[in-house]
Amino acid sequence: MYYSVAMLITLLQVFTVGSAAPLSAEVVKMKLKVKRMADQLVGRINNIEVPSGLTISPSTDDSYGLSSVVMVLEGYNSLISDTFNGVPQVKSDISSLTGYLKLWSQGHCSEQRLKPSVPGPLQELQSRKQFIHTVGMEALMRVKEYLSQLMKNLDHLETC
């Protein structure tokens, strides 16, 4: 089933419960684009062969606001090794997503925020960089998990 952008904007505005004012069309378009990009990224990550037995602990990468989302995605992207088949495209897509979010925030966020703190799971992986393949694969799986959570909570993107 295909919907026009205007119809999707209207649907998002109708289903945005709890906000005093309706979302601007720009915010809705941004959320739709981020959702589309994140969904595509999760699909690409699902196509990458993961070593059997690789498990990650539940993440506590709760981040709120555009700057936190960008920081988390860039942090994980820097840890992902290019050696796995299909990963260079994933890394490029992550860079495109973070670039889009940075550009959007520059045009829509007037207030300067403090630099967000690095979440614990990302800090832990950054401290184990010498194990490039293991850390890279775990970072890839964490990006997938993080994007899945972000798609469920797109309202986080309304905060700068």
Coordinates of N, CA and C in Angstrom, one line a residue:
M1 N 0.8 -1.2 0.0 CA 0.0 0.0 0.0 C 0.9 1.2 0.0
Y2 N 0.6 2.2 -0.9 CA 1.5 3.4 -1.0 C 0.7 4.6 -0.5
Y3 N 1.3 5.5 0.2 CA 0.7 6.7 0.7 C 1.5 7.9 0.2
S4 N 0.8 9.0 0.0 CA 1.6 10.2 -0.4 C 2.2 10.8 0.9
V5 N 3.2 11.6 0.7 CA 3.8 12.3 1.8 C 2.8 13.1 2.6
A6 N 1.9 13.8 1.9 CA 0.9 14.6 2.6 C 0.0 13.7 3.5
M7 N -0.3 12.5 3.0 CA -1.2 11.7 3.8 C -0.4 11.1 5.0
L8 N 0.8 10.8 4.8 CA 1.6 10.3 6.0 C 1.8 11.4 7.0
I9 N 2.0 12.6 6.5 CA 2.2 13.7 7.5 C 0.9 13.9 8.3
T10 N -0.2 13.8 7.6 CA -1.5 13.9 8.3 C -1.7 12.8 9.3
L11 N -1.3 11.6 8.9 CA -1.4 10.5 9.8 C -0.6 10.6 11.1
L12 N 0.7 11.1 10.8 CA 1.6 11.3 12.0 C 1.0 12.4 12.9
Q13 N 0.5 13.4 12.3 CA -0.1 14.5 13.1 C -1.3 14.0 13.9
V14 N -2.1 13.2 13.3 CA -3.3 12.7 14.0 C -2.8 11.7 15.2
F15 N -1.8 10.9 14.9 CA -1.4 10.0 15.9 C -0.4 10.5 16.9
T16 N 0.0 11.8 16.8 CA 0.9 12.3 17.8 C 0.0 12.8 19.0
V17 N -0.1 11.9 19.9 CA -1.0 12.2 21.1 C -0.1 12.8 22.2
G18 N -0.6 13.7 23.0 CA 0.1 14.1 24.1 C 0.8 15.4 23.9
S19 N 0.9 15.9 22.7 CA 1.6 17.2 22.5 C 0.5 18.3 22.4
A20 N 0.8 19.4 23.0 CA -0.1 20.5 23.1 C -0.4 21.1 21.7
A21 N 0.7 21.2 20.9 CA 0.5 21.8 19.6 C 0.8 20.7 18.5
P22 N 0.2 20.8 17.4 CA 0.5 19.8 16.3 C 1.9 19.9 15.8
L23 N 2.5 18.9 15.4 CA 3.8 18.9 14.9 C 3.9 19.7 13.6
S24 N 5.0 20.4 13.4 CA 5.1 21.1 12.1 C 5.4 20.1 11.0
A25 N 5.0 20.5 9.8 CA 5.2 19.6 8.7 C 6.7 19.3 8.5
E26 N 7.6 20.2 8.8 CA 9.0 20.0 8.7 C 9.5 18.9 9.6
V27 N 9.0 18.9 10.9 CA 9.3 17.9 11.9 C 8.8 16.5 11.4
V28 N 7.6 16.5 10.9 CA 7.0 15.2 10.5 C 7.8 14.7 9.3
K29 N 8.2 15.5 8.3 CA 9.0 15.1 7.2 C 10.3 14.5 7.7
M30 N 10.9 15.2 8.6 CA 12.2 14.8 9.1 C 12.1 13.4 9.8
K31 N 11.1 13.2 10.6 CA 10.8 11.9 11.2 C 10.6 10.8 10.2
L32 N 9.8 11.1 9.2 CA 9.6 10.1 8.2 C 10.8 9.7 7.4
K33 N 11.7 10.7 7.1 CA 12.9 10.4 6.4 C 13.9 9.6 7.3
V34 N 14.0 10.0 8.6 CA 14.8 9.2 9.5 C 14.3 7.8 9.7
K35 N 13.0 7.6 9.8 CA 12.4 6.3 9.9 C 12.7 5.5 8.6
R36 N 12.6 6.1 7.5 CA 12.9 5.4 6.2 C 14.4 5.0 6.2
M37 N 15.2 5.9 6.5 CA 16.7 5.6 6.5 C 17.1 4.6 7.5
A38 N 16.5 4.6 8.7 CA 16.8 3.7 9.8 C 16.3 2.3 9.4
D39 N 15.1 2.2 8.8 CA 14.5 1.0 8.4 C 15.4 0.3 7.3
Q40 N 15.9 1.1 6.4 CA 16.7 0.6 5.3 C 18.1 0.1 5.9
L41 N 18.6 0.8 6.9 CA 19.8 0.4 7.6 C 19.6 -0.9 8.3
V42 N 18.6 -1.1 9.0 CA 18.3 -2.3 9.8 C 18.2 -3.5 8.8
G43 N 17.5 -3.2 7.6 CA 17.5 -4.3 6.6 C 18.8 -4.7 6.1
R44 N 19.7 -3.7 5.8 CA 21.0 -4.0 5.4 C 21.8 -4.8 6.4
I45 N 21.7 -4.4 7.7 CA 22.4 -5.1 8.8 C 21.9 -6.5 8.9
N46 N 20.6 -6.7 8.7 CA 20.0 -8.1 8.7 C 20.6 -9.0 7.7
N47 N 21.1 -8.4 6.6 CA 21.7 -9.2 5.5 C 23.1 -9.5 5.7
I48 N 23.7 -9.0 6.7 CA 25.1 -9.3 7.0 C 25.2 -10.5 7.9
E49 N 26.1 -11.4 7.5 CA 26.2 -12.7 8.2 C 26.9 -12.4 9.5
V50 N 26.2 -12.8 10.6 CA 26.7 -12.7 11.9 C 27.3 -14.0 12.4
P51 N 28.5 -14.0 13.0 CA 29.0 -15.3 13.6 C 28.0 -15.9 14.5
S52 N 27.8 -17.2 14.5 CA 26.9 -17.9 15.4 C 27.4 -17.7 16.8
G53 N 26.4 -17.6 17.7 CA 26.8 -17.5 19.1 C 27.0 -16.1 19.6
L54 N 27.1 -15.1 18.6 CA 27.3 -13.7 19.0 C 26.0 -13.2 19.7
T55 N 26.2 -12.8 20.9 CA 25.1 -12.2 21.7 C 25.6 -10.9 22.3
I56 N 24.6 -10.0 22.4 CA 25.0 -8.7 23.1 C 24.0 -8.5 24.3
S57 N 24.5 -7.9 25.3 CA 23.7 -7.7 26.4 C 22.7 -6.5 26.1
P58 N 21.6 -6.5 26.8 CA 20.6 -5.4 26.5 C 21.3 -4.0 26.6
S59 N 21.0 -3.1 25.7 CA 21.6 -1.8 25.7 C 21.0 -0.8 26.6
T60 N 21.8 0.0 27.1 CA 21.3 1.2 27.9 C 21.7 2.5 27.2
D61 N 21.7 2.4 25.9 CA 22.0 3.6 25.1 C 20.8 4.5 25.0
D62 N 20.1 4.8 26.1 CA 19.0 5.7 26.0 C 19.5 7.1 25.8
S63 N 19.2 7.6 24.6 CA 19.6 8.9 24.3 C 18.4 9.8 23.9
Y64 N 18.5 11.0 24.2 CA 17.4 11.9 23.9 C 17.9 13.0 23.1
G65 N 17.3 13.4 22.1 CA 17.7 14.5 21.3 C 18.6 14.2 20.1
L66 N 18.5 15.1 19.2 CA 19.3 14.9 17.9 C 20.8 14.7 18.2
S67 N 21.4 15.6 19.1 CA 22.8 15.5 19.3 C 23.2 14.2 19.9
S68 N 22.4 13.6 20.8 CA 22.7 12.3 21.4 C 22.6 11.2 20.3
V69 N 21.6 11.2 19.5 CA 21.5 10.2 18.5 C 22.7 10.2 17.5
V70 N 23.1 11.4 17.1 CA 24.2 11.6 16.2 C 25.5 11.0 16.9
M71 N 25.7 11.4 18.2 CA 26.9 11.0 18.9 C 26.9 9.5 19.0
V72 N 25.8 8.8 19.3 CA 25.8 7.4 19.5 C 26.1 6.7 18.2
L73 N 25.4 7.1 17.1 CA 25.6 6.5 15.8 C 27.0 6.7 15.3
E74 N 27.5 7.9 15.4 CA 28.9 8.1 15.0 C 29.9 7.3 15.8
G75 N 29.6 7.2 17.1 CA 30.5 6.4 17.9 C 30.6 4.9 17.5
Y76 N 29.4 4.3 17.3 CA 29.4 3.0 16.9 C 30.0 2.8 15.4
N77 N 29.7 3.8 14.6 CA 30.1 3.7 13.2 C 31.7 3.7 13.2
S78 N 32.3 4.4 14.1 CA 33.8 4.5 14.1 C 34.4 3.1 14.5
L79 N 33.6 2.3 15.2 CA 34.1 1.0 15.7 C 33.8 -0.2 14.7
I80 N 33.0 0.0 13.7 CA 32.6 -1.0 12.8 C 33.7 -1.2 11.8
S81 N 34.2 -2.4 11.6 CA 35.3 -2.8 10.7 C 34.7 -2.9 9.3
D82 N 35.5 -2.4 8.3 CA 35.1 -2.6 6.9 C 35.3 -3.9 6.3
T83 N 35.8 -4.8 7.1 CA 36.2 -6.1 6.5 C 35.1 -7.1 6.3
F84 N 34.0 -6.9 6.9 CA 32.8 -7.8 6.6 C 32.1 -7.4 5.4
N85 N 31.6 -8.4 4.7 CA 30.9 -8.2 3.4 C 29.6 -7.4 3.7
G86 N 29.4 -6.3 2.9 CA 28.2 -5.5 3.1 C 28.3 -4.3 4.1
V87 N 29.4 -4.3 4.9 CA 29.6 -3.3 5.9 C 29.9 -1.9 5.3
P88 N 30.7 -1.8 4.3 CA 31.0 -0.5 3.8 C 29.7 0.3 3.5
Q89 N 28.7 -0.4 2.9 CA 27.5 0.3 2.5 C 26.7 0.7 3.8
V90 N 26.7 -0.1 4.8 CA 26.1 0.2 6.1 C 26.8 1.4 6.7
K91 N 28.1 1.4 6.7 CA 28.8 2.6 7.3 C 28.5 3.8 6.5
S92 N 28.4 3.7 5.2 CA 28.0 4.9 4.4 C 26.6 5.4 4.8
D93 N 25.7 4.4 4.9 CA 24.3 4.8 5.3 C 24.2 5.4 6.7
I94 N 25.0 4.9 7.6 CA 25.0 5.5 8.9 C 25.5 7.0 8.8
S95 N 26.6 7.2 8.0 CA 27.1 8.5 7.8 C 26.1 9.4 7.2
S96 N 25.4 8.9 6.2 CA 24.3 9.7 5.6 C 23.2 10.1 6.6
L97 N 22.8 9.2 7.4 CA 21.8 9.4 8.4 C 22.3 10.5 9.4
T98 N 23.5 10.3 9.9 CA 24.0 11.3 10.9 C 24.2 12.7 10.2
G99 N 24.7 12.6 9.0 CA 24.9 13.9 8.3 C 23.5 14.6 8.1
Y100 N 22.5 13.9 7.8 CA 21.2 14.5 7.6 C 20.7 15.1 8.9
L101 N 20.9 14.3 10.0 CA 20.4 14.8 11.3 C 21.2 16.1 11.8
K102 N 22.5 16.1 11.5 CA 23.3 17.3 11.8 C 22.8 18.5 11.0
L103 N 22.6 18.3 9.7 CA 22.2 19.4 8.9 C 20.8 19.9 9.3
W104 N 19.9 19.0 9.6 CA 18.6 19.4 10.1 C 18.7 20.1 11.4
S105 N 19.5 19.7 12.3 CA 19.6 20.4 13.6 C 20.2 21.8 13.4
Q106 N 21.1 21.9 12.5 CA 21.7 23.2 12.3 C 20.7 24.2 11.8
G107 N 19.8 23.8 11.0 CA 18.7 24.7 10.5 C 17.5 24.8 11.4
H108 N 17.4 24.0 12.5 CA 16.2 24.0 13.3 C 16.4 24.1 14.8
C109 N 17.7 24.0 15.2 CA 18.0 24.1 16.6 C 18.8 25.3 16.9
S110 N 18.2 26.3 17.5 CA 18.9 27.5 17.8 C 19.7 27.5 19.1
E111 N 19.3 26.7 20.0 CA 19.9 26.6 21.3 C 21.1 25.7 21.2
Q112 N 22.2 26.1 21.9 CA 23.4 25.3 22.0 C 23.3 24.4 23.2
R113 N 23.4 23.1 23.0 CA 23.3 22.1 24.0 C 24.7 21.7 24.5
L114 N 24.8 21.2 25.7 CA 26.0 20.6 26.1 C 26.3 19.4 25.4
K115 N 27.5 19.0 25.2 CA 27.8 17.8 24.5 C 27.3 16.6 25.3
P116 N 26.5 15.7 24.7 CA 25.9 14.6 25.5 C 27.0 13.7 26.0
S117 N 26.8 13.0 27.0 CA 27.8 12.0 27.6 C 27.6 10.7 26.8
V118 N 28.8 10.0 26.7 CA 28.8 8.8 25.9 C 28.2 7.7 26.8
P119 N 27.2 7.0 26.2 CA 26.5 5.9 26.9 C 27.5 4.8 27.3
G120 N 27.2 4.1 28.4 CA 28.1 3.0 28.9 C 28.4 1.9 27.9
P121 N 27.5 1.3 27.2 CA 27.8 0.3 26.2 C 28.8 0.8 25.1
L122 N 28.6 2.0 24.7 CA 29.5 2.6 23.7 C 30.9 2.8 24.3
Q123 N 31.0 3.3 25.5 CA 32.2 3.5 26.2 C 33.0 2.2 26.3
E124 N 32.2 1.1 26.7 CA 32.9 -0.2 26.9 C 33.5 -0.7 25.6
L125 N 32.7 -0.6 24.5 CA 33.3 -1.0 23.2 C 34.5 -0.2 22.8
Q126 N 34.4 1.1 23.0 CA 35.5 2.0 22.7 C 36.8 1.6 23.4
S127 N 36.6 1.1 24.7 CA 37.8 0.7 25.5 C 38.4 -0.6 25.0
R128 N 37.7 -1.4 24.2 CA 38.2 -2.7 23.7 C 38.5 -2.6 22.2
K129 N 38.8 -1.5 21.7 CA 39.1 -1.3 20.2 C 40.1 -2.3 19.6
Q130 N 41.0 -2.8 20.4 CA 42.1 -3.6 19.9 C 41.5 -4.9 19.4
F131 N 40.3 -5.3 19.8 CA 39.7 -6.5 19.3 C 38.7 -6.2 18.2
I132 N 39.3 -5.7 17.1 CA 38.6 -5.0 16.0 C 37.4 -5.8 15.4
H133 N 37.6 -7.1 15.2 CA 36.5 -7.9 14.6 C 35.3 -8.1 15.6
T134 N 35.6 -8.5 16.8 CA 34.6 -8.7 17.8 C 33.9 -7.4 18.1
V135 N 34.6 -6.3 18.3 CA 34.0 -5.0 18.7 C 33.2 -4.5 17.5
G136 N 33.8 -4.7 16.3 CA 33.1 -4.2 15.1 C 31.7 -4.9 14.9
M137 N 31.7 -6.2 15.1 CA 30.5 -7.0 14.9 C 29.5 -6.6 16.0
E138 N 30.0 -6.4 17.3 CA 29.1 -6.0 18.3 C 28.5 -4.6 18.1
A139 N 29.4 -3.7 17.6 CA 28.9 -2.3 17.3 C 27.9 -2.4 16.2
L140 N 28.0 -3.2 15.2 CA 27.0 -3.4 14.2 C 25.7 -3.8 14.7
M141 N 25.7 -4.8 15.6 CA 24.5 -5.3 16.2 C 23.9 -4.2 17.1
R142 N 24.7 -3.4 17.8 CA 24.2 -2.4 18.7 C 23.5 -1.3 17.8
V143 N 24.1 -1.0 16.7 CA 23.5 0.0 15.8 C 22.1 -0.5 15.4
K144 N 22.0 -1.8 15.0 CA 20.7 -2.3 14.6 C 19.7 -2.2 15.8
E145 N 20.1 -2.6 17.0 CA 19.2 -2.5 18.1 C 18.8 -1.0 18.4
Y146 N 19.8 -0.1 18.3 CA 19.6 1.3 18.6 C 18.6 1.9 17.6
L147 N 18.8 1.6 16.3 CA 17.9 2.1 15.3 C 16.5 1.5 15.4
S148 N 16.4 0.3 15.8 CA 15.0 -0.3 16.1 C 14.3 0.4 17.2
Q149 N 15.1 0.8 18.2 CA 14.5 1.5 19.3 C 14.1 3.0 18.9
L150 N 15.0 3.6 18.1 CA 14.8 4.9 17.6 C 13.5 5.0 16.8
M151 N 13.3 4.0 15.9 CA 12.1 4.0 15.1 C 10.8 3.9 15.9
K152 N 10.9 3.3 17.1 CA 9.7 3.2 18.0 C 9.5 4.5 18.8
N153 N 10.6 5.3 18.9 CA 10.5 6.5 19.7 C 11.0 7.7 18.9
L154 N 10.4 8.0 17.7 CA 10.8 9.1 16.9 C 10.6 10.4 17.6
D155 N 9.8 10.5 18.6 CA 9.6 11.7 19.3 C 10.9 12.3 19.9
H156 N 11.9 11.4 20.2 CA 13.2 11.8 20.7 C 13.9 12.8 19.8
L157 N 13.5 12.8 18.5 CA 14.2 13.6 17.5 C 13.6 15.1 17.6
E158 N 12.6 15.3 18.3 CA 12.0 16.6 18.5 C 12.9 17.5 19.4
T159 N 13.7 16.9 20.2 CA 14.6 17.7 21.1 C 15.9 17.9 20.4
C160 N 16.4 19.1 20.6 CA 17.8 19.3 20.0 C 18.8 18.7 20.9

